mmCIF file of C-alpha atoms and ligand atoms in Angstrom:
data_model
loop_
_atom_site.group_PDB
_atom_site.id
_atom_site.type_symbol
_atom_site.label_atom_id
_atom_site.label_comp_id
_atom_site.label_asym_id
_atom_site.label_seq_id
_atom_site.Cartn_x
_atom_site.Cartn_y
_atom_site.Cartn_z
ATOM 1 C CA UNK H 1 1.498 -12.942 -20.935
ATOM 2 C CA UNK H 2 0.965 -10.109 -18.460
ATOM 3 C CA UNK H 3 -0.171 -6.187 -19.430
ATOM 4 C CA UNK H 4 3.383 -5.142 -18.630
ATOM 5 C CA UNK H 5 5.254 -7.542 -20.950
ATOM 6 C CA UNK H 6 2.775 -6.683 -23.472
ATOM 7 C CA UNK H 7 3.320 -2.929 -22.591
ATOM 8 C CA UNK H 8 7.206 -3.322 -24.119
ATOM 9 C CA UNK H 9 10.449 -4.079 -22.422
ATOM 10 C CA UNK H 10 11.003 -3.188 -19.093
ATOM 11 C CA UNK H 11 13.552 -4.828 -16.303
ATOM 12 C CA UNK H 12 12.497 -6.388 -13.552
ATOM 13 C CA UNK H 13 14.283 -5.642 -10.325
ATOM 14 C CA UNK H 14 16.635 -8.137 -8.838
ATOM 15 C CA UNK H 15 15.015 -9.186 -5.533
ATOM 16 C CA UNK H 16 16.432 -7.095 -2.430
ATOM 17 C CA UNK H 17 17.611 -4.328 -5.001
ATOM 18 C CA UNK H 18 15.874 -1.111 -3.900
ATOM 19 C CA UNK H 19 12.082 -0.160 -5.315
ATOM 20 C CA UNK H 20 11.559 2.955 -2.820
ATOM 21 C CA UNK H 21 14.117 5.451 -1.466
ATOM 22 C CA UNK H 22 13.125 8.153 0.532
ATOM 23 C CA UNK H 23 16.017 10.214 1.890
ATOM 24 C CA UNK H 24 15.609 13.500 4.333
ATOM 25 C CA UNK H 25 11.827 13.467 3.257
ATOM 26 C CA UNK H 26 9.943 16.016 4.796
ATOM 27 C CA UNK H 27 6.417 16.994 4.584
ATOM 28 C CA UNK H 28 3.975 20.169 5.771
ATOM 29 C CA UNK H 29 0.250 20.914 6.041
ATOM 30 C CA UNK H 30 0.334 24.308 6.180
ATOM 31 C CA UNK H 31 2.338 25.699 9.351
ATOM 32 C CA UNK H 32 1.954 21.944 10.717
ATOM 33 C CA UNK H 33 5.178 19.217 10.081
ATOM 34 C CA UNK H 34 3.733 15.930 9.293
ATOM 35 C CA UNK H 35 6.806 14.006 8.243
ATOM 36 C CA UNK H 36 10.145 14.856 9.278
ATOM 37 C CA UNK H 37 13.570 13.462 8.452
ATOM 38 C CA UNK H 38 12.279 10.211 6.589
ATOM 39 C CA UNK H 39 14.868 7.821 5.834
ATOM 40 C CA UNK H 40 13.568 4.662 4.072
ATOM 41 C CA UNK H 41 14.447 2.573 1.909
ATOM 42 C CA UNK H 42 11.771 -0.638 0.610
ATOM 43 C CA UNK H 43 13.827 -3.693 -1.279
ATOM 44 C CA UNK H 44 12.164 -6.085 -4.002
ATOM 45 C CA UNK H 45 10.764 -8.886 -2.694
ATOM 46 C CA UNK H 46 9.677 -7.822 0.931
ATOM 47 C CA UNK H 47 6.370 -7.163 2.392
ATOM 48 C CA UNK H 48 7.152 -3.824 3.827
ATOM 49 C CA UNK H 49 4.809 -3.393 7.362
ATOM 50 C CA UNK H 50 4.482 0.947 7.931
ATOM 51 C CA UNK H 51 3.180 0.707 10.989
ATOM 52 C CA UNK H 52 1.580 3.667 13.401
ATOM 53 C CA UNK H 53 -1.027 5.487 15.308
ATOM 54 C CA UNK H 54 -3.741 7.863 14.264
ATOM 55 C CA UNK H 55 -2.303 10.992 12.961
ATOM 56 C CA UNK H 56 1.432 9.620 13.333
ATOM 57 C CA UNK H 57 1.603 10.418 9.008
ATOM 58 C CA UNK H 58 0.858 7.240 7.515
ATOM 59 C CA UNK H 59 -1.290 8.554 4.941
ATOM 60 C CA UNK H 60 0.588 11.119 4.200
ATOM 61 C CA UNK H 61 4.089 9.256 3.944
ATOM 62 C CA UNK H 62 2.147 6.527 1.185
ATOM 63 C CA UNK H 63 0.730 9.790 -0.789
ATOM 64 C CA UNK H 64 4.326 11.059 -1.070
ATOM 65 C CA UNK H 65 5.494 7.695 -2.090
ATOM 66 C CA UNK H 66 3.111 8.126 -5.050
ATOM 67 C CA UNK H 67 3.925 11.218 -5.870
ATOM 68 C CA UNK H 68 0.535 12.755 -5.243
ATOM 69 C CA UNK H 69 2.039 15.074 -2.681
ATOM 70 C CA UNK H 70 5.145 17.511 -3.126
ATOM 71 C CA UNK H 71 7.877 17.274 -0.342
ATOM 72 C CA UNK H 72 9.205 20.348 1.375
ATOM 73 C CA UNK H 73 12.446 18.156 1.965
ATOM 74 C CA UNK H 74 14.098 15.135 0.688
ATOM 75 C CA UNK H 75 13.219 13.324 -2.495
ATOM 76 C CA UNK H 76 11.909 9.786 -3.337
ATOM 77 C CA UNK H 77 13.089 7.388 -5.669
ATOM 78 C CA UNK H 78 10.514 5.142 -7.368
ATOM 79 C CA UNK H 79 13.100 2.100 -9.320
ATOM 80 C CA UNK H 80 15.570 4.479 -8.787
ATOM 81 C CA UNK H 81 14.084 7.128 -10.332
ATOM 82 C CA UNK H 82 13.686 10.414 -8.860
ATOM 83 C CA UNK H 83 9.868 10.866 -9.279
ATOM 84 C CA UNK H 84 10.508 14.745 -8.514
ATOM 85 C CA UNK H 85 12.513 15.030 -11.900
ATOM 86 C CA UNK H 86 9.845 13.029 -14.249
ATOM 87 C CA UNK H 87 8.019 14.621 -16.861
ATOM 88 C CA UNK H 88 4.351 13.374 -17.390
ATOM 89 C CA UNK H 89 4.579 10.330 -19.216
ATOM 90 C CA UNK H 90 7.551 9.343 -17.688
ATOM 91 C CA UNK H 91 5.362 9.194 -14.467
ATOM 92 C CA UNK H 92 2.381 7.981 -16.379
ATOM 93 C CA UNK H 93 4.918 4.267 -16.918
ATOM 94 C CA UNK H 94 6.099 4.491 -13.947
ATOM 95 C CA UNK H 95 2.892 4.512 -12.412
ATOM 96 C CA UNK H 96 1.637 1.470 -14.691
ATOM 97 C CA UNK H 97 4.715 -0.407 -12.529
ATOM 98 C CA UNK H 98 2.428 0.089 -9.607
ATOM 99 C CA UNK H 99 -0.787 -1.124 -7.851
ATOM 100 C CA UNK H 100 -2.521 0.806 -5.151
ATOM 101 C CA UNK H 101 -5.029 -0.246 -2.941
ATOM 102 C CA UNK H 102 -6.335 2.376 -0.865
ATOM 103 C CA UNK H 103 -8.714 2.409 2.154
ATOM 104 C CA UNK H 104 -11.079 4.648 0.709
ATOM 105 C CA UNK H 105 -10.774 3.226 -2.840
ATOM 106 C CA UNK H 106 -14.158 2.048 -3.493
ATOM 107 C CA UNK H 107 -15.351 -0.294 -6.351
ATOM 108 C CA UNK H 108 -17.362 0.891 -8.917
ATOM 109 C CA UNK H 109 -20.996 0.599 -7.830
ATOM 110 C CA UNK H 110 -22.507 0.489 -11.252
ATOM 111 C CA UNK H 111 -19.847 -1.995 -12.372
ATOM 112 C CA UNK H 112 -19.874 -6.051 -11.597
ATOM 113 C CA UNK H 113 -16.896 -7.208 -10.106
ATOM 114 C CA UNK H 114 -15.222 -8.353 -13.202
ATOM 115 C CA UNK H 115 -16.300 -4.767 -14.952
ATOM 116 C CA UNK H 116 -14.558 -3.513 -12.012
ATOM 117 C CA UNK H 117 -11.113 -5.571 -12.569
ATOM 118 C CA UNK H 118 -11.046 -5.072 -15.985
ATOM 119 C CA UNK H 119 -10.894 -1.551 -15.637
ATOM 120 C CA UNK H 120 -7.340 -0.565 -15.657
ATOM 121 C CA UNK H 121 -6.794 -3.318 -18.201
ATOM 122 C CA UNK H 122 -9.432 -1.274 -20.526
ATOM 123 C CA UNK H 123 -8.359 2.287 -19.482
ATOM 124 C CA UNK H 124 -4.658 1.860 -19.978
ATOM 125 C CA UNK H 125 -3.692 -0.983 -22.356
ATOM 126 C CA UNK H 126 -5.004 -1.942 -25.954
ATOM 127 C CA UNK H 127 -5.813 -5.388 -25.057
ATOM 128 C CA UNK H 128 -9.007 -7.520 -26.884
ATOM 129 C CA UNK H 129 -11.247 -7.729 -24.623
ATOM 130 C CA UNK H 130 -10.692 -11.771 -24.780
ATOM 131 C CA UNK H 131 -7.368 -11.264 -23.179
ATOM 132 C CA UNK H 132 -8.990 -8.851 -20.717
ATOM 133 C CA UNK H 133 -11.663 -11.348 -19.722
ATOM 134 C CA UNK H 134 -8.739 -14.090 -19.285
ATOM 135 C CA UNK H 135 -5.969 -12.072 -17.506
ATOM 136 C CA UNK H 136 -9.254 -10.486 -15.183
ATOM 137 C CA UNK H 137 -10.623 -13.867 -14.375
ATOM 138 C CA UNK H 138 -6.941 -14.769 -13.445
ATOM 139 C CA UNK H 139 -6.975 -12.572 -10.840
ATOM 140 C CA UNK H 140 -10.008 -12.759 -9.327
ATOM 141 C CA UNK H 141 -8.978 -16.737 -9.195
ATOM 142 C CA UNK H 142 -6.004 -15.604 -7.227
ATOM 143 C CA UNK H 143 -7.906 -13.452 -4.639
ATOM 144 C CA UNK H 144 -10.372 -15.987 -4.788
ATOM 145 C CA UNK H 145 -13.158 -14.324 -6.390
ATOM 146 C CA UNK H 146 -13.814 -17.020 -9.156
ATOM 147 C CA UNK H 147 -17.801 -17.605 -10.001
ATOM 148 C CA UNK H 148 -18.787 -13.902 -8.705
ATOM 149 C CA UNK H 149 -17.264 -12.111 -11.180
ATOM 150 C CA UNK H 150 -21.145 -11.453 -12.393
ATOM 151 C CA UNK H 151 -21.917 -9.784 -8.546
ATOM 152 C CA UNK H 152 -22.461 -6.086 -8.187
ATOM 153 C CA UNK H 153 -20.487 -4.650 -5.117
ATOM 154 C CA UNK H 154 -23.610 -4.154 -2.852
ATOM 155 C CA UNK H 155 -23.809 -7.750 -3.329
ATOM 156 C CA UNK H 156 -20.442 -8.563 -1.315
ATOM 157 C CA UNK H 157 -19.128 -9.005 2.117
ATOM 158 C CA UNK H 158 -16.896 -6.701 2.928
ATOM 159 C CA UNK H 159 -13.864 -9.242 3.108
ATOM 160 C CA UNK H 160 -15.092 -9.642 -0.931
ATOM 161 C CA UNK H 161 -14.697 -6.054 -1.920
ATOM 162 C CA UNK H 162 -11.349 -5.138 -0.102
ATOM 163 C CA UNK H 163 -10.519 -8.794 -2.265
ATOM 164 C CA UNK H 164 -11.812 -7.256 -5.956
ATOM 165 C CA UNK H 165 -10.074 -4.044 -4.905
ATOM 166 C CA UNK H 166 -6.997 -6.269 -5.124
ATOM 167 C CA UNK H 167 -7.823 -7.784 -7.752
ATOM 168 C CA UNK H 168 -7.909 -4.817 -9.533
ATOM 169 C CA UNK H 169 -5.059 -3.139 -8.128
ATOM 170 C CA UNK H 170 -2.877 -6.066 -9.634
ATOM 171 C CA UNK H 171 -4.447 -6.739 -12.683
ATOM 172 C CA UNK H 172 -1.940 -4.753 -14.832
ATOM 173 C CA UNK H 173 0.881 -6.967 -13.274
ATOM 174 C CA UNK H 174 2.668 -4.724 -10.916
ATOM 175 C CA UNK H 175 5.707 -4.847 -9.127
ATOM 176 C CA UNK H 176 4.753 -2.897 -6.548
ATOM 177 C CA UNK H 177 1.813 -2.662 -4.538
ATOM 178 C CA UNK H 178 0.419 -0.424 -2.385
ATOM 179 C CA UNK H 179 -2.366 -1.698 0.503
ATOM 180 C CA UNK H 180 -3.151 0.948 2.801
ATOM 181 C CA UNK H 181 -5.450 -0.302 5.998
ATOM 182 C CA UNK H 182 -6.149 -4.198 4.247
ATOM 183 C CA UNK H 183 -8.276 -4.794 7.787
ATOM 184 C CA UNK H 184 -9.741 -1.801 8.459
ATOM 185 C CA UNK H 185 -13.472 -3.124 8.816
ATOM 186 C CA UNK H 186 -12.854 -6.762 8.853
ATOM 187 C CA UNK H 187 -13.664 -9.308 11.186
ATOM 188 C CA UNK H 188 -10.478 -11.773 12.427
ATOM 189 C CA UNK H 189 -11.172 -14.393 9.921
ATOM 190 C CA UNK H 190 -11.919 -12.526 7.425
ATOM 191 C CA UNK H 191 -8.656 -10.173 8.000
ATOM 192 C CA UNK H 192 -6.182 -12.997 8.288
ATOM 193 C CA UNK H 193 -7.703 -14.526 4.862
ATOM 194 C CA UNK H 194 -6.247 -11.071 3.487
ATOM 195 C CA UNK H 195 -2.877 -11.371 5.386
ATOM 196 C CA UNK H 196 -2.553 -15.014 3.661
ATOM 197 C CA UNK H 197 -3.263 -13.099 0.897
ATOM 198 C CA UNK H 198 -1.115 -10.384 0.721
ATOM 199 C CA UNK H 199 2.104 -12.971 1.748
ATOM 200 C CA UNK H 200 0.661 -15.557 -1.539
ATOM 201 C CA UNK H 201 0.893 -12.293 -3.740
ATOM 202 C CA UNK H 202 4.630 -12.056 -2.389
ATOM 203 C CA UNK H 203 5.790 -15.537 -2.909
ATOM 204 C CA UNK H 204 3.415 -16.201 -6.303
ATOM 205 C CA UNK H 205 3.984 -12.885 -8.171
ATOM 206 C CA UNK H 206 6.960 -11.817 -6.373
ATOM 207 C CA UNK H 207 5.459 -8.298 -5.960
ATOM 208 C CA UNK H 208 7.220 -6.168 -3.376
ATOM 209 C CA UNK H 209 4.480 -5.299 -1.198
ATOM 210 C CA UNK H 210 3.858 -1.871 1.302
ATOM 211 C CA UNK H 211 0.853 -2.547 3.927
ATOM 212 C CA UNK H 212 0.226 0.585 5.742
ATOM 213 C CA UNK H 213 -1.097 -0.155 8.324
ATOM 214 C CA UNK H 214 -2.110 0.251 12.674
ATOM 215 C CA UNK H 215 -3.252 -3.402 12.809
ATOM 216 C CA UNK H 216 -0.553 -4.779 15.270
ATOM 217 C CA UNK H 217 -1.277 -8.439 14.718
ATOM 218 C CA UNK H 218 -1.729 -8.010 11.213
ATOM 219 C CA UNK H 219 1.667 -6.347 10.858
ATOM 220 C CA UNK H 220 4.144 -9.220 12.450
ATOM 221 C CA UNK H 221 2.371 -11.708 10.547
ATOM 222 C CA UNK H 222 2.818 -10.795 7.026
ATOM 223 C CA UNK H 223 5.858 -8.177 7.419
ATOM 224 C CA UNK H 224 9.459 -9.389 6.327
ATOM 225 C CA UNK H 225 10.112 -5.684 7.739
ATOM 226 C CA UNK H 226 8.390 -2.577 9.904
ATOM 227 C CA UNK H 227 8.784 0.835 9.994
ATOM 228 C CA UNK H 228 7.592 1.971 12.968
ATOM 229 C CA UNK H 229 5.960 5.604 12.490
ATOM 230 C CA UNK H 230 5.577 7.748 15.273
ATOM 231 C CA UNK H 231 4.537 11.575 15.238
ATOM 232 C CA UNK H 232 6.030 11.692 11.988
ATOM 233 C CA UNK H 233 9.291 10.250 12.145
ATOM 234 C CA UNK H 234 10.465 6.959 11.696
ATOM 235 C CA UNK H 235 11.580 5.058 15.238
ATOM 236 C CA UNK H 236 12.624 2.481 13.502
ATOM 237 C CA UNK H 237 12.974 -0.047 10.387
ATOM 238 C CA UNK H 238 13.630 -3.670 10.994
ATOM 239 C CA UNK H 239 12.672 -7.352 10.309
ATOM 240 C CA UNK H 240 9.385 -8.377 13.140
ATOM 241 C CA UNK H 241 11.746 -9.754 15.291
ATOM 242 C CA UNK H 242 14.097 -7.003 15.975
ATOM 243 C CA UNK H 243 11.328 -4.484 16.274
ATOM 244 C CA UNK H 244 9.500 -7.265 18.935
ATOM 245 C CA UNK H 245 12.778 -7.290 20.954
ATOM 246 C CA UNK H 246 13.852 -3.727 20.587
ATOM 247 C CA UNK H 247 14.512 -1.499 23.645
ATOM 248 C CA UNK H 248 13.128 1.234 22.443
ATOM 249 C CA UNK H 249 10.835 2.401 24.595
ATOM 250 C CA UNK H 250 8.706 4.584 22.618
ATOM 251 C CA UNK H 251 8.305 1.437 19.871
ATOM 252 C CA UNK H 252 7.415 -1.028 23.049
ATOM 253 C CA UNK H 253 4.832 1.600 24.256
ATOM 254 C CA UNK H 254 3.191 1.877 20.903
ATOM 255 C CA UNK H 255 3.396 -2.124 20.447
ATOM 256 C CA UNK H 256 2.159 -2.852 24.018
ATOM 257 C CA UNK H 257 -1.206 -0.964 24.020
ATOM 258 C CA UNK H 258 -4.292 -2.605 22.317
ATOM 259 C CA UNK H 259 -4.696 -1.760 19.038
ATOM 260 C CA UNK H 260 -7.509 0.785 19.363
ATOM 261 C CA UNK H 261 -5.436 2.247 21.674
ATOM 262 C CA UNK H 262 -3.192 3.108 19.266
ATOM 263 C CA UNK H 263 -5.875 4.469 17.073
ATOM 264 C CA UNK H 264 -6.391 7.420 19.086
ATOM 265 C CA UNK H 265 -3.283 8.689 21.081
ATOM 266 C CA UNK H 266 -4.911 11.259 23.748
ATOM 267 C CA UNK H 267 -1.575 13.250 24.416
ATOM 268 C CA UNK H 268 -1.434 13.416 20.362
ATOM 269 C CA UNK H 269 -5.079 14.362 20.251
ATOM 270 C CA UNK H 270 -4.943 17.448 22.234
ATOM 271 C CA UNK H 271 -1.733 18.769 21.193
ATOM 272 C CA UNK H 272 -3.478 18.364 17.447
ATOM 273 C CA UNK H 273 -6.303 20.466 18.483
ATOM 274 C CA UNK H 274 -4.391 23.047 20.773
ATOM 275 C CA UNK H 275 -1.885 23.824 17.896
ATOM 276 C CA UNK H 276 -4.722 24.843 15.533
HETATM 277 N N1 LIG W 301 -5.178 17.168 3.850
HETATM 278 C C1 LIG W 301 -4.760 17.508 5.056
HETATM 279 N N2 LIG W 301 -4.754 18.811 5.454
HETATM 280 C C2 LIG W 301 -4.309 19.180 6.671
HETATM 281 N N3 LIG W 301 -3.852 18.316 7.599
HETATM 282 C C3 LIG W 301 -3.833 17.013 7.277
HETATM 283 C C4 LIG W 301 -4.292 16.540 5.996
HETATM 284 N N4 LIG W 301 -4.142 15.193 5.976
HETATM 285 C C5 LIG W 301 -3.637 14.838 7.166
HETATM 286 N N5 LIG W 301 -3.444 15.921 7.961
HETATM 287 C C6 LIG W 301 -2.864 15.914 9.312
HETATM 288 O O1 LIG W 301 -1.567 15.340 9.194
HETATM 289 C C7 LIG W 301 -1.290 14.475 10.283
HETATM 290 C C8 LIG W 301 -0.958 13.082 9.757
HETATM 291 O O2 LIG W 301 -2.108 12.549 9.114
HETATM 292 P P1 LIG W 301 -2.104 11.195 8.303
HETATM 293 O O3 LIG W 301 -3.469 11.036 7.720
HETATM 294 O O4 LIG W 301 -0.944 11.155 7.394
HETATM 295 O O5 LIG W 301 -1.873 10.143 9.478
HETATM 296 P P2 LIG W 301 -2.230 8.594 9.532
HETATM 297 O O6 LIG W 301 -1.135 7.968 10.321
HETATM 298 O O7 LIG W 301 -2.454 8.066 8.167
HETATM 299 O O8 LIG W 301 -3.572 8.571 10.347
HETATM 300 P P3 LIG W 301 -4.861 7.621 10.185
HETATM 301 O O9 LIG W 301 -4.401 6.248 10.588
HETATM 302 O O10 LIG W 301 -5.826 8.211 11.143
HETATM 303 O O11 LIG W 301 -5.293 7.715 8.746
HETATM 304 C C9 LIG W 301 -2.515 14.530 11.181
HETATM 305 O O12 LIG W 301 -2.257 15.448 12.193
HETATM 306 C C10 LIG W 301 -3.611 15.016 10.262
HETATM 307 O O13 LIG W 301 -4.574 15.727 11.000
#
């Protein structure tokens, strides 16, 4: 049994119902737009691809998603809920629905890597700590992590940490997950390992995953759909093949230049630093 059924009843979405609705969604730093006129909606079941350059408000589109940023426009609906309108705790469960993995989200350096997993399991549910060892060692056996569950992080590759970081984020059984940047760092191998990964968490758990992400390759292997970001607005949604054969220009220039290209966008760049 999983740390949400034990957490009390809760329905489990119908696959291709939506999990995320964004409608009109508009964001600001200051004086400067970041998002503008976002229009998305994510459906249960599909590894979602949000794909884009440096700067073109990845980040900042995934942080609204979570609610850790206010809109200026627009609202976003988390299993339908408007996560504008919940109190607290109401965001506190939805939040337990949900498993982030973010770039920056480090392990624990003091903690091994099964400390590490366990974590959310010990912060947020009143588990034994039998069923925490067994439900932790579960998932480190899905991101194949089994036998160094005694390692401290400094001890692992870097493939192995963004692979605990997973581990962790789905310990408490979520729905949805959130990966932001799964290569960033990684050697080929090592990054498609993750992108079998990420597709084996879809078909095995049936999470509904969202990769941000500017890996091109990456993206049309494990996406069912992409959302191509742009300058913050969305060029377009659509399964890999439509966005691969789209006339769009602006999506073929952003999928025909390599991807470190698409890193840094020059034009971008100095129209960033002019305007401030
Ligand atoms: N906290 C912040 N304060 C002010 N401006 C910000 C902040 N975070 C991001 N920005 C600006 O907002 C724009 C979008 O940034 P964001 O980080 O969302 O893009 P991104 O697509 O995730 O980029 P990257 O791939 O480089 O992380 C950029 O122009 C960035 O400089």
């Amino acid at each position: 049994m999983g740390a949400a059924a034990m957490s009390g009843t809760r329905e489990r979405i119908e696959p291709g119902q939506p999990v995320v609705e964004v409608e009109g969604l508009g964001a600001r730093y200051g004086e400067q737009t970041v998002l503008e006129d976002i229009d998305l909606t994510i459906r249960a079941g599909e590894i979602h691809v949000i794909m884009g350059g440096s700067g073109s408000g990845k980040s900042t589109l995934l942080r609204h998603l979570l609610g850790l940023n206010q809109p200026v426009a627009g609202q976003v609906r988390l299993f339908g809920q408007d996560i504008a309108r919940l109190g607290e705790r109401e965001m506190l469960a939805l939040r337990r629905r949900i498993g982030v993995s973010f770039q920056g989200g480090a392990l624990f350096s003091s903690m091994t890597v099964e400390d590490n997993v366990a974590f959310p399991l010990r912060e947020h549910t009143r588990l034994d700590e039998n069923t925490i060892r067994i439900m932790t060692r579960m998932k480190l056996e899905v991101v194949n992590l089994a036998g160094f569950e005694d390692l401290l992080p400094n001890q692992l590759s870097g493939g192995m940490v963004k692979r605990a970081a997973l581990a962790r984020a789905i310990v408490m059984d979520p729905e949805l997950l959130f990966f932001d940047e799964p290569s960033a760092g990684l050697d080929p191998v090592v990054s498609a390992e993750l992108d079998e990964l990420i597709i084996r968490l879809r078909d095995i758990m049936k999470i509904t995953v969202v990769v941000v992400t500017h890996e091109l390759e990456s993206a049309f292997k494990i996406a069912d759909r992409i959302t191509v970001l742009d300058r913050g607005r969305i060029l377009m949604t659509d399964t890999t093949g439509a966005v691969r054969a789209t006339a769009h220009t602006r999506v073929q220039a952003l999928l025909q230049r390599r991807p470190e290209a698409l890193q840094l966008d020059a034009e971008d760049y100095l129209q960033r630093l002019t305007r401030s």
